[in-house]
Coordinates of C-alpha atoms and ligand atoms in Angstrom, one line a residue:
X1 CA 95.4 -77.3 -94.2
X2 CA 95.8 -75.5 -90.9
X3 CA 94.3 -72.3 -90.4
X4 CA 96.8 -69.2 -89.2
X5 CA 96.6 -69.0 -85.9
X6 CA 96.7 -65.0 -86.2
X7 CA 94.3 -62.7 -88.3
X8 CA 97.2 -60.2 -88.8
X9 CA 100.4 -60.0 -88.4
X10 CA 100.3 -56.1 -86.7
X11 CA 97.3 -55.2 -85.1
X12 CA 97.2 -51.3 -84.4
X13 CA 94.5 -50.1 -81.6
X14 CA 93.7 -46.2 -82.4
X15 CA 93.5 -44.4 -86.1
X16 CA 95.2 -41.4 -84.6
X17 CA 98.0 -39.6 -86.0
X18 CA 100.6 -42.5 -84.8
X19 CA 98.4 -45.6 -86.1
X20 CA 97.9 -44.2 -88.8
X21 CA 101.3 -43.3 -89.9
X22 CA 102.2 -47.1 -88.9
X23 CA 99.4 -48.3 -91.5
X24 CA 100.6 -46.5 -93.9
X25 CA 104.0 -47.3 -93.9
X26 CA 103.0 -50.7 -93.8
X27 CA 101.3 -51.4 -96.9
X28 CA 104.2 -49.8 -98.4
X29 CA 106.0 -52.4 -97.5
X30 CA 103.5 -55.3 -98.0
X31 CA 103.4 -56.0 -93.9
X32 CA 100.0 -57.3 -93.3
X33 CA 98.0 -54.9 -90.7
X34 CA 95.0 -53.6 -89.3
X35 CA 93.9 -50.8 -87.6
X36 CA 91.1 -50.5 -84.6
X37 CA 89.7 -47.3 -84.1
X38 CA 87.0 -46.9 -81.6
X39 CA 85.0 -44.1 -83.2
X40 CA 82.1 -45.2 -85.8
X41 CA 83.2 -43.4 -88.8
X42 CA 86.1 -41.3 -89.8
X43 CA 85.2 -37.8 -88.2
X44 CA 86.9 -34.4 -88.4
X45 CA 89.2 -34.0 -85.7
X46 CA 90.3 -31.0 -84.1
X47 CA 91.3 -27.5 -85.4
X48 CA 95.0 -27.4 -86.2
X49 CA 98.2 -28.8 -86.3
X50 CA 101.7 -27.9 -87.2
X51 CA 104.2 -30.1 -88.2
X52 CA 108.0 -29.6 -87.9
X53 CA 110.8 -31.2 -89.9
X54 CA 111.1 -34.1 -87.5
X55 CA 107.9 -35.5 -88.7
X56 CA 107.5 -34.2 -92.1
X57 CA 110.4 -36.2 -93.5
X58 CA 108.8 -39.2 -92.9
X59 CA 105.6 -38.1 -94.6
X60 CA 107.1 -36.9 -97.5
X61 CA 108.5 -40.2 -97.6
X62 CA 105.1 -41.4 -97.9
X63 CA 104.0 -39.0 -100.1
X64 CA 102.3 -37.3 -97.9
X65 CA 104.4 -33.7 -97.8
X66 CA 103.6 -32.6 -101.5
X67 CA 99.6 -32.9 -100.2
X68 CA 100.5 -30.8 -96.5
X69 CA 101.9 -28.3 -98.9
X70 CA 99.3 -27.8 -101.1
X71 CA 96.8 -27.8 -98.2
X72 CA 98.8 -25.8 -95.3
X73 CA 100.6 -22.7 -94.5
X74 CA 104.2 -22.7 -94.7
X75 CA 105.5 -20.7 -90.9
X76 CA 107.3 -17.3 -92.1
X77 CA 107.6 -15.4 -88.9
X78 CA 106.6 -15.3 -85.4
X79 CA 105.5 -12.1 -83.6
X80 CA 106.1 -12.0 -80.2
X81 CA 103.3 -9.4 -78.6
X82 CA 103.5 -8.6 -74.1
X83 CA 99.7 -7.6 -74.4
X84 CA 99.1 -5.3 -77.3
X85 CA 103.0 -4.1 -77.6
X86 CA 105.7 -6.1 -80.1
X87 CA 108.2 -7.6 -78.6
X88 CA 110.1 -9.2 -81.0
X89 CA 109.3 -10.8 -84.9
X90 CA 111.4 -13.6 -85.5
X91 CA 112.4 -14.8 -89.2
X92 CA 111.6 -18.9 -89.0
X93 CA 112.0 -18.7 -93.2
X94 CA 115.6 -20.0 -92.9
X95 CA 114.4 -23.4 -91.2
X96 CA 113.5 -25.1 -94.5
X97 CA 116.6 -24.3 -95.6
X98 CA 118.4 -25.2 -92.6
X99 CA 116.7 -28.1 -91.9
X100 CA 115.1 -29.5 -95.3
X101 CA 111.5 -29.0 -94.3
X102 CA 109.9 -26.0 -92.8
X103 CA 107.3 -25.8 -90.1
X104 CA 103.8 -26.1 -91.5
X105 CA 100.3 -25.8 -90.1
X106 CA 97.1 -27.1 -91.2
X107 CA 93.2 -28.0 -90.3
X108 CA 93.7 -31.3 -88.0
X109 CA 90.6 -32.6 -90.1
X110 CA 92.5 -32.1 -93.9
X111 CA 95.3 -33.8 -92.2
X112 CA 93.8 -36.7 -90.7
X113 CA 92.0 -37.5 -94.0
X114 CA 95.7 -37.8 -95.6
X115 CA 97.1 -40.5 -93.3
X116 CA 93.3 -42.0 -93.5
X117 CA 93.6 -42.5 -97.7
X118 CA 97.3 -43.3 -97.5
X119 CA 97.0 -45.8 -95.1
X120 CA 94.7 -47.9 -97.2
X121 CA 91.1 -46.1 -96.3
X122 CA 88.3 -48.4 -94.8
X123 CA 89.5 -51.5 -96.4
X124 CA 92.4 -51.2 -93.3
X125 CA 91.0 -49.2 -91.4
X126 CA 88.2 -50.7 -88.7
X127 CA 85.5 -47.8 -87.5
X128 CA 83.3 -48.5 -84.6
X129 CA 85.9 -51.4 -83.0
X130 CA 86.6 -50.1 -79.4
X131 CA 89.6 -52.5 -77.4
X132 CA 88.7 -53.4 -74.7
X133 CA 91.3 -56.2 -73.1
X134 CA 94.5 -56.8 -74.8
X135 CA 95.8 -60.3 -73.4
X136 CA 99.5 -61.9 -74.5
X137 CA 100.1 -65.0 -73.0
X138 CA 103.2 -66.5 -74.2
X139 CA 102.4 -69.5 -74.3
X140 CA 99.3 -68.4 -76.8
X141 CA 100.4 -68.4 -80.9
X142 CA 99.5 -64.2 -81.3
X143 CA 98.5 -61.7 -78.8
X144 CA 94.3 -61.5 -78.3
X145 CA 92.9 -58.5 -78.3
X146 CA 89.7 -57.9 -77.3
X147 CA 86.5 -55.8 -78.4
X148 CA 83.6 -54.4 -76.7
X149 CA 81.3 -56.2 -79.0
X150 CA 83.1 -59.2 -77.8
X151 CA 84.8 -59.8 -81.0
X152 CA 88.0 -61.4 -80.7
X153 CA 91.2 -60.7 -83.1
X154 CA 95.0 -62.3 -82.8
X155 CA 98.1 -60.9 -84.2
X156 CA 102.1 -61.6 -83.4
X157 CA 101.9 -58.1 -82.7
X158 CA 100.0 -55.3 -81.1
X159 CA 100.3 -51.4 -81.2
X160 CA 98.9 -49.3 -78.9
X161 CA 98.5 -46.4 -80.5
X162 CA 95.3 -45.1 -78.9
X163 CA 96.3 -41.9 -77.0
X164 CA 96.2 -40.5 -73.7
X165 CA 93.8 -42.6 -72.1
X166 CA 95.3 -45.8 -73.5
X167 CA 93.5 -48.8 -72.8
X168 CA 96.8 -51.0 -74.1
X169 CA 98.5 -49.3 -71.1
X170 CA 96.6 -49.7 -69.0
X171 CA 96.6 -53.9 -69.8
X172 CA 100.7 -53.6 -69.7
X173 CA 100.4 -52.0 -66.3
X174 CA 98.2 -54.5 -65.1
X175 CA 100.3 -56.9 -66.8
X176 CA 103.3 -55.6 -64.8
X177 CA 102.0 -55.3 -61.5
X178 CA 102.2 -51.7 -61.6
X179 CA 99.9 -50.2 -58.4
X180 CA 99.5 -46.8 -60.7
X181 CA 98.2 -48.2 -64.4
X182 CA 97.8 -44.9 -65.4
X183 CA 101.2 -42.5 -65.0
X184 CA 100.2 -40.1 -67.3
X185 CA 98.4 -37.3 -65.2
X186 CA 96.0 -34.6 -65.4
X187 CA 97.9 -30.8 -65.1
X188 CA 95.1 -29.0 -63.9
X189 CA 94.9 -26.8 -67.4
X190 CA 92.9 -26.9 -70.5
X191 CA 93.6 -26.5 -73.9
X192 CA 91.1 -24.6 -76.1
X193 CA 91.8 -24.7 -79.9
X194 CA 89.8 -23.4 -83.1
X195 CA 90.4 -22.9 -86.5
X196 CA 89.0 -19.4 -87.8
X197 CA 87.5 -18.7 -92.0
X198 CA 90.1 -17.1 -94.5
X199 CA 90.5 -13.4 -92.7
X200 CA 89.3 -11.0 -95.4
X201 CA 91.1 -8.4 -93.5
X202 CA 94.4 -9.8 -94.1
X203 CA 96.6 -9.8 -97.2
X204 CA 99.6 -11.7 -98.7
X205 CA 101.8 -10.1 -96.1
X206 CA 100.2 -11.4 -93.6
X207 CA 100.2 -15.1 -94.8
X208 CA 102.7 -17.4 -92.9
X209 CA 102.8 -15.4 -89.8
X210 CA 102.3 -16.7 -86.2
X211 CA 101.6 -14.4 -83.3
X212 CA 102.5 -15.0 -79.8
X213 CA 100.4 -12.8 -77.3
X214 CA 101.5 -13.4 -73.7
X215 CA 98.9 -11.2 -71.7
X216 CA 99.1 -11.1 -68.2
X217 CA 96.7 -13.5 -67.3
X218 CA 97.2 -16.0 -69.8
X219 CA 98.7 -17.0 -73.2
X220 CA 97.6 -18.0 -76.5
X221 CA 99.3 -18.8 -80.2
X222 CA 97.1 -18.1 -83.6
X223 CA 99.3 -20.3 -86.1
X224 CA 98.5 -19.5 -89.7
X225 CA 96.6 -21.8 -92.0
X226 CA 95.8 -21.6 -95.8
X227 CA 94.7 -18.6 -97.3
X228 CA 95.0 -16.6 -93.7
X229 CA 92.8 -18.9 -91.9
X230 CA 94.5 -19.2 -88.3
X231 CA 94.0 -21.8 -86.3
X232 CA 94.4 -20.3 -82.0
X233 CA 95.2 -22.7 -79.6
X234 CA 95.3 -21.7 -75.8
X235 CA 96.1 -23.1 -71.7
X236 CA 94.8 -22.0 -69.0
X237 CA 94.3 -23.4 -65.9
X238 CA 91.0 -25.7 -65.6
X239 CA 88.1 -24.3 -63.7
X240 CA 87.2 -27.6 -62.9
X241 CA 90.4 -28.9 -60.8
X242 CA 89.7 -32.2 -60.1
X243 CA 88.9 -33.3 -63.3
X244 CA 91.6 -35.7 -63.4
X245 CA 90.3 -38.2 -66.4
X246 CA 87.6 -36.5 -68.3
X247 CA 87.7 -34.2 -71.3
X248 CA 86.1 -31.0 -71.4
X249 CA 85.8 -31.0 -74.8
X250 CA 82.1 -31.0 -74.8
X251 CA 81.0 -28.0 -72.5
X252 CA 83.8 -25.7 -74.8
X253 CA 81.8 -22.8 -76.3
X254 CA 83.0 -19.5 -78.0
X255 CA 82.1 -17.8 -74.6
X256 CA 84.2 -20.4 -72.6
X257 CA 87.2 -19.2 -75.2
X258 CA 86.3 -15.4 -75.0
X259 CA 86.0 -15.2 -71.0
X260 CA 89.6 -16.2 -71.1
X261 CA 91.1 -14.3 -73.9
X262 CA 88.1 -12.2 -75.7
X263 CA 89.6 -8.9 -74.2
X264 CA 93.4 -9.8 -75.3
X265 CA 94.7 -7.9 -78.0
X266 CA 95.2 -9.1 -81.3
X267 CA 97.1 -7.7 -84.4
X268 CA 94.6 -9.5 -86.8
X269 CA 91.2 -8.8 -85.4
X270 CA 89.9 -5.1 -87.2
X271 CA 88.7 -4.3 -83.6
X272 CA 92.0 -5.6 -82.3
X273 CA 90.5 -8.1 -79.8
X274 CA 90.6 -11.6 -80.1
X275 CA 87.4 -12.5 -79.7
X276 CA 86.5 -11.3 -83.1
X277 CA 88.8 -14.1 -84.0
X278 CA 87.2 -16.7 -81.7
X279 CA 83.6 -15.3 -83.4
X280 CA 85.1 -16.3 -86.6
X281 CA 85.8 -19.7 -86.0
X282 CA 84.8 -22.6 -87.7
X283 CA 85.3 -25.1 -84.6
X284 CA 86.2 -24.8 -81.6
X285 CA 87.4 -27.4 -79.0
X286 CA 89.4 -27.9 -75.4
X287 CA 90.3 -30.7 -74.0
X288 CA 92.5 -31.6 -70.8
X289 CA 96.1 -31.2 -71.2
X290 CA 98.2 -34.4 -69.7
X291 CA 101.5 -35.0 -69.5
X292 CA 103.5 -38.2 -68.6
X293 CA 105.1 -38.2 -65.0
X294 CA 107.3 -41.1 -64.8
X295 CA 108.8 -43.7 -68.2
X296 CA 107.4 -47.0 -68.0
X297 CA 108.8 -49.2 -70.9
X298 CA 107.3 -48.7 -74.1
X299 CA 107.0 -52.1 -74.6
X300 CA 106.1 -55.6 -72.9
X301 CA 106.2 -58.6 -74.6
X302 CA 104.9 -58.7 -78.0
X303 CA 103.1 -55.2 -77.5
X304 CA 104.2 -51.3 -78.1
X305 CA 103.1 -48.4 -77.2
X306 CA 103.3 -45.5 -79.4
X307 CA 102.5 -41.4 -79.1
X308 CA 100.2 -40.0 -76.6
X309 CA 99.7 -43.4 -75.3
X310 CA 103.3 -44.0 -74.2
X311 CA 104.6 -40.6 -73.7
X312 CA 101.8 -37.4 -73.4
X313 CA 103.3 -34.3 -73.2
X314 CA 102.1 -30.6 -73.7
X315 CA 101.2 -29.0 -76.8
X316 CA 102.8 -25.7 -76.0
X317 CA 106.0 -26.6 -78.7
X318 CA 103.5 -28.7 -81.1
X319 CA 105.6 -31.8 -80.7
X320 CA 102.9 -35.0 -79.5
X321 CA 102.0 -35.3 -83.2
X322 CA 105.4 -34.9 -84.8
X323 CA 106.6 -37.6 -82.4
X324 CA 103.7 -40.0 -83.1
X325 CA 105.2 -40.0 -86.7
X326 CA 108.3 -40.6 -85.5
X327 CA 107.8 -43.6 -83.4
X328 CA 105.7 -44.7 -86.6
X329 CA 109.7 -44.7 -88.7
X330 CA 111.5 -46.1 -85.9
X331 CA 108.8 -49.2 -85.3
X332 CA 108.5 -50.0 -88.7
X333 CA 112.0 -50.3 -89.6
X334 CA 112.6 -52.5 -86.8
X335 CA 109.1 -54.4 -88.1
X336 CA 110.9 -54.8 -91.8
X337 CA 114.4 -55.7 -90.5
X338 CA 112.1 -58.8 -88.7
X339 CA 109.7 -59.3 -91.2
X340 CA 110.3 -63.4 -91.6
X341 CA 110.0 -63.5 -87.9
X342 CA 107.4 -61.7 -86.6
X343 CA 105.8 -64.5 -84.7
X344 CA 108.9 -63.6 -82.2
X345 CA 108.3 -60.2 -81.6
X346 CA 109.0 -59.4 -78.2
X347 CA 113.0 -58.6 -78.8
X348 CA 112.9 -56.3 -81.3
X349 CA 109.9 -54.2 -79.8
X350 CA 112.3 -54.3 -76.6
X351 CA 114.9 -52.5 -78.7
X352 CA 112.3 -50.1 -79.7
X353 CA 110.9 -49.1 -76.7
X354 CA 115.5 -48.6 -75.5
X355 CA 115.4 -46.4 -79.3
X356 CA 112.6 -44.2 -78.3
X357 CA 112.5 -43.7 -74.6
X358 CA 115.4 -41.1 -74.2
X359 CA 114.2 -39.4 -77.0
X360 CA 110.6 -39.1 -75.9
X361 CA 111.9 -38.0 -72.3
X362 CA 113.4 -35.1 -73.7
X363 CA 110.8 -33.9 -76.3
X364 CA 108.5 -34.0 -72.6
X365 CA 110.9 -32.7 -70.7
X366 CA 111.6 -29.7 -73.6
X367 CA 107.8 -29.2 -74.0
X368 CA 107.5 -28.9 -69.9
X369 CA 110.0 -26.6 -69.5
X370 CA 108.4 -24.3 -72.5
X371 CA 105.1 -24.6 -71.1
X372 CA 107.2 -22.3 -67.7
X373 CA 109.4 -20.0 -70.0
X374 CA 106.0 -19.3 -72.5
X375 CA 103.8 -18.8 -69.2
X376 CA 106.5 -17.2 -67.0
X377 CA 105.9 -19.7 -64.6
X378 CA 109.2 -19.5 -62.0
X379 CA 109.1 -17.9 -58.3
X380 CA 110.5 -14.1 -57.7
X381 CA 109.8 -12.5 -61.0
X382 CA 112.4 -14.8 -62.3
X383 CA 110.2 -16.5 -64.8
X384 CA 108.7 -12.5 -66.3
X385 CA 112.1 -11.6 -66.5
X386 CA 113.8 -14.9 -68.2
X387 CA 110.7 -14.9 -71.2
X388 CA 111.6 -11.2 -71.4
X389 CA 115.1 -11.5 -72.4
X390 CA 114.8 -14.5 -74.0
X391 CA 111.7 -13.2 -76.7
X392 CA 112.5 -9.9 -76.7
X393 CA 116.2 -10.5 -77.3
X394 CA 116.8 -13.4 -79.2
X395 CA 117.3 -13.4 -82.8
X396 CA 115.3 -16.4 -85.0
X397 CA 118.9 -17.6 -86.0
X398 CA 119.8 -18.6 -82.3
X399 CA 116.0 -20.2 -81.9
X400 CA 116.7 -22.9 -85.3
X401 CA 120.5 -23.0 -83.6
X402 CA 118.8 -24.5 -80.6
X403 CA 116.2 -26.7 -82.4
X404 CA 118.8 -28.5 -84.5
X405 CA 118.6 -31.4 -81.5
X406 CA 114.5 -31.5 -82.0
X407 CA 114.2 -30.6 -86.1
X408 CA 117.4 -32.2 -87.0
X409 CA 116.4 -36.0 -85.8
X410 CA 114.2 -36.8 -89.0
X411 CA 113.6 -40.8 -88.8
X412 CA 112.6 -42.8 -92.0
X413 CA 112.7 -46.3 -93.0
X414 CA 115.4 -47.4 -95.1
X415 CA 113.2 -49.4 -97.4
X416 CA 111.7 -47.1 -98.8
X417 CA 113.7 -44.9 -100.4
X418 CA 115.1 -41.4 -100.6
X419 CA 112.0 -38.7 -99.7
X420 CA 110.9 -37.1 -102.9
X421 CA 112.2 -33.5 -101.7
X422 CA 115.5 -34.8 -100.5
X423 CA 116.1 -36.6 -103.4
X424 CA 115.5 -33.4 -105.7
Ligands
FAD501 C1 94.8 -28.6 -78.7 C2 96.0 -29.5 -79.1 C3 96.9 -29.0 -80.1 C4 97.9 -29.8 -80.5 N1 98.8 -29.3 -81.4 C5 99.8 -30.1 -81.9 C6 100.6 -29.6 -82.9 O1 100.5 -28.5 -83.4 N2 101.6 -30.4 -83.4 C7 101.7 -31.7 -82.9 O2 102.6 -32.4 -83.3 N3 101.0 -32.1 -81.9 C8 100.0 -31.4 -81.4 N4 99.2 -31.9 -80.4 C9 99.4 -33.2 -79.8 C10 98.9 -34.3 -80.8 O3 97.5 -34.0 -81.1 C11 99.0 -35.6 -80.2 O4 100.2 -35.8 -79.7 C12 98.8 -36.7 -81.3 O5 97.4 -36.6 -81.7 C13 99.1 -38.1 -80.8 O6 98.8 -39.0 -81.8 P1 98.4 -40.5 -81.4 O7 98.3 -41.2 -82.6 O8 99.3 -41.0 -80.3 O9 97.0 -40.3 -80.6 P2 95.7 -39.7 -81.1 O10 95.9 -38.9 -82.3 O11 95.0 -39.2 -79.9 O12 94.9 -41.0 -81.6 C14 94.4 -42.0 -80.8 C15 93.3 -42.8 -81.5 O13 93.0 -43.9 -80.7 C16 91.6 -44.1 -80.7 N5 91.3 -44.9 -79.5 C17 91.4 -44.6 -78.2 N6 91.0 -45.6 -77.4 C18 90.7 -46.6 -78.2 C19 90.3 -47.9 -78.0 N7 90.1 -48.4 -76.8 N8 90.0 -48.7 -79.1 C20 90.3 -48.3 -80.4 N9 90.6 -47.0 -80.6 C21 90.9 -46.2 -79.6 C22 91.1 -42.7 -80.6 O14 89.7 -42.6 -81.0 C23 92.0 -42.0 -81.6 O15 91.6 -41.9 -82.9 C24 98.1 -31.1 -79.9 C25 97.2 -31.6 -79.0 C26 96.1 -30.8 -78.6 C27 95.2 -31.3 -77.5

């Protein structure tokens, strides 16, 4: 008997937040996949992340939600602070009602380990396998992709779901000619992040409320966690300029947090300065922040792209993750709808990368354009006096009005049923 000519029939490179969500799916639907992530064991990542409605649909699909609610912080509020006076406090309870799911935040790490278990664990999941050449010759039975240890797999398929610095984008660049392989670009700021210990100063009041301080030199967001832990997350502009491809992660101390922000003003610290919040912290973190400049396809043959690796953009709204999940819905429906023909891939991931692209523009294009509003970032005291009337002034109700375009897209895949909370 013939052996297959493919080891799999999807091959996802990177156990991020998209590949992950892909896997999972996946063996819910009996489609035979593996995942390649680069780093040797399945780590903590990160401090925090929020999800919106436009992701967590799809993971209460999975079962995923009921576990992100027992583990996270449901958003109440959001204080709006100019230094250490109150702007505004806007009501965000009414978005679960409004849009099905509210907006929760949780440690990065707790969250990762759900889409690690629920996409099948280790037994899918390949630590320490680092792509290095993806190769799709059409006239080849599967796509080759290539690791550093020189192992070789095949699949009809290939994901790229391995983030910013995608190496499958980099082979679909080269692929295409393209003289830039790379068109997602360093912005010249850095994101520092940490997640803070339950605050014994704070009570049940305080749980479920987010605090925006915009001080005058810079900004920064504490989003709250379970049982009043808050997770800060911050951008300011890179000391280090030119540092066009490398993170920064590793030189980030509390001191490189505190020079920035240490003095601000916050309403949870006893002292009322952040820093005592950024001395609290569990782990901290920075890393660049990129953001795509121009839409190449998100697709080339039989191979996708997927999340950061097809279309960065800026944390500032909290949407590269919720997107990720996303893609993950839209992909695999099109992957079931082909299931008996998966050895022809290249159409359908065509019509994938048309379904996503205007989609993803605008989430970068919304998460740009927040980045100048949040920072007050236009010419003649126009951008000070915009943020002013449109935090000080505008009521939560007009804010989830806005959103319906971004919360109200919640993609799922038909197959597999009505989500548990929809469905009670
Ligand atoms: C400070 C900060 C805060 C953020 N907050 C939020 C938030 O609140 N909400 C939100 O939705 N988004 C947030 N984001 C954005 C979000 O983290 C990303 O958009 C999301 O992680 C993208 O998921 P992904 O699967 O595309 O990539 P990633 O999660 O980056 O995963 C990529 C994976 O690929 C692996 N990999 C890379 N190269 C290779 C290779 N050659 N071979 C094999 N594996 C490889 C990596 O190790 C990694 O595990 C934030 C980002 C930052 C930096």
């Amino acid at each position: 008997m013939a052996s297959s000519p493919v080891d799999t029939q999807v091959l996802i490179v990177g156990g991020g937040i998209g590949g992950l969500t892909l896997a999972a799916i996946l063996q819910r639907l009996d489609i035979p996949c593996i995942v390649l992530e680069r780093s040797s064991t399945h780590t903590p990542v990160g401090a925090g992340i929020s999800l919106a409605p436009n992701g967590l649909r799809m993971l209460d699909q999975l079962g995923i939600y009921e576990k992100v609610l027992a583990a996270g912080q449901k958003l109440r509020k959001v204080q709006i602070w100019r230094n250490d006076s109150q702007w505004n406090t806007l009501d965000w309870s009414p978005c679960e009602a409004k849009f099905g799911y509210p907006v929760m935040s949780m440690e990065r790490h707790h969250f990762q380990r759900l889409l690690h278990e629920a996409a099948g664990g280790e037994e899918f999941v390949q630590y320490g396998a680092k792509v290095v050449d993806v190769i799709d010759n059409p006239s080849e039975p599967g796509v080759k992709v290539i690791l550093d240890s020189g192992k070789e797999y095949r699949a009809n398929m290939v994901v790229g779901a391995d983030g910013i610095r995608s190496v499958v984008r980099r082979c679909l660049a080269r692929d295409e000619g393209m003289k830039e392989a790379n068109t997602i670009k360093f912005t010249g700021r850095v994101h520092m992040s940490g997640i803070t210990e339950p605050l014994a100063n704070l009570n049940s009041e305080h749980l479920g409320v987010a605090n925006w301080m915009l001080y005058d030199h810079a900004t920064l967001t504490t989003w709250p966690c379970h049982n009043n832990s808050q997770w800060f997350i911050g951008v300011a502009k890179s000391e280090d300029a030119v540092a066009t491809d490398r993170s920064v992660w590793a030189k980030c101390t509390e001191d490189t947090i505190n020079k920035v922000y240490g003095e601000g003003f916050h309403p949870f610290a006893e002292s009322g300065k952040m820093s005592e919040l950024v001395n609290k912290n569990q782990r901290i973190l920075a890393s660049n922040v990129f953001q795509e400049t121009e839409f190449p396809s998100m697709s080339r043959g039989r191979v996708c792209l997927m999340g950061d690796a097809a279309h960065s953009m800026s944390s500032a709204f909290g949407q590269g993750g919720n997107m990720a999940i996303e893609d993950a819905a839209v992909l695999a429906n099109l992957i079931q709808a082909n299931r008996d023909s998966l050895d022809n891939a290249a159409p359908f991931l065509t019509e994938y990368s048309d379904m996503r692209c205007k989609r993803a523009q605008d989430v970068v294009k919304f998460s740009f354009r927040f980045i100048l509003l949040h920072g007050a970032i236009l010419p003649y005291g126009i951008g000070k006096l915009l943020r002013w009337l449109v935090y000080a002034f505008l009521p939560a109700s007009t804010w989830l009005w806005y959103l319906q375009w971004l919360y109200g897209y919640q993609p799922t895949v038909d197959a597999l049923g009505t989500p548990t909370k929809a469905s009670k």
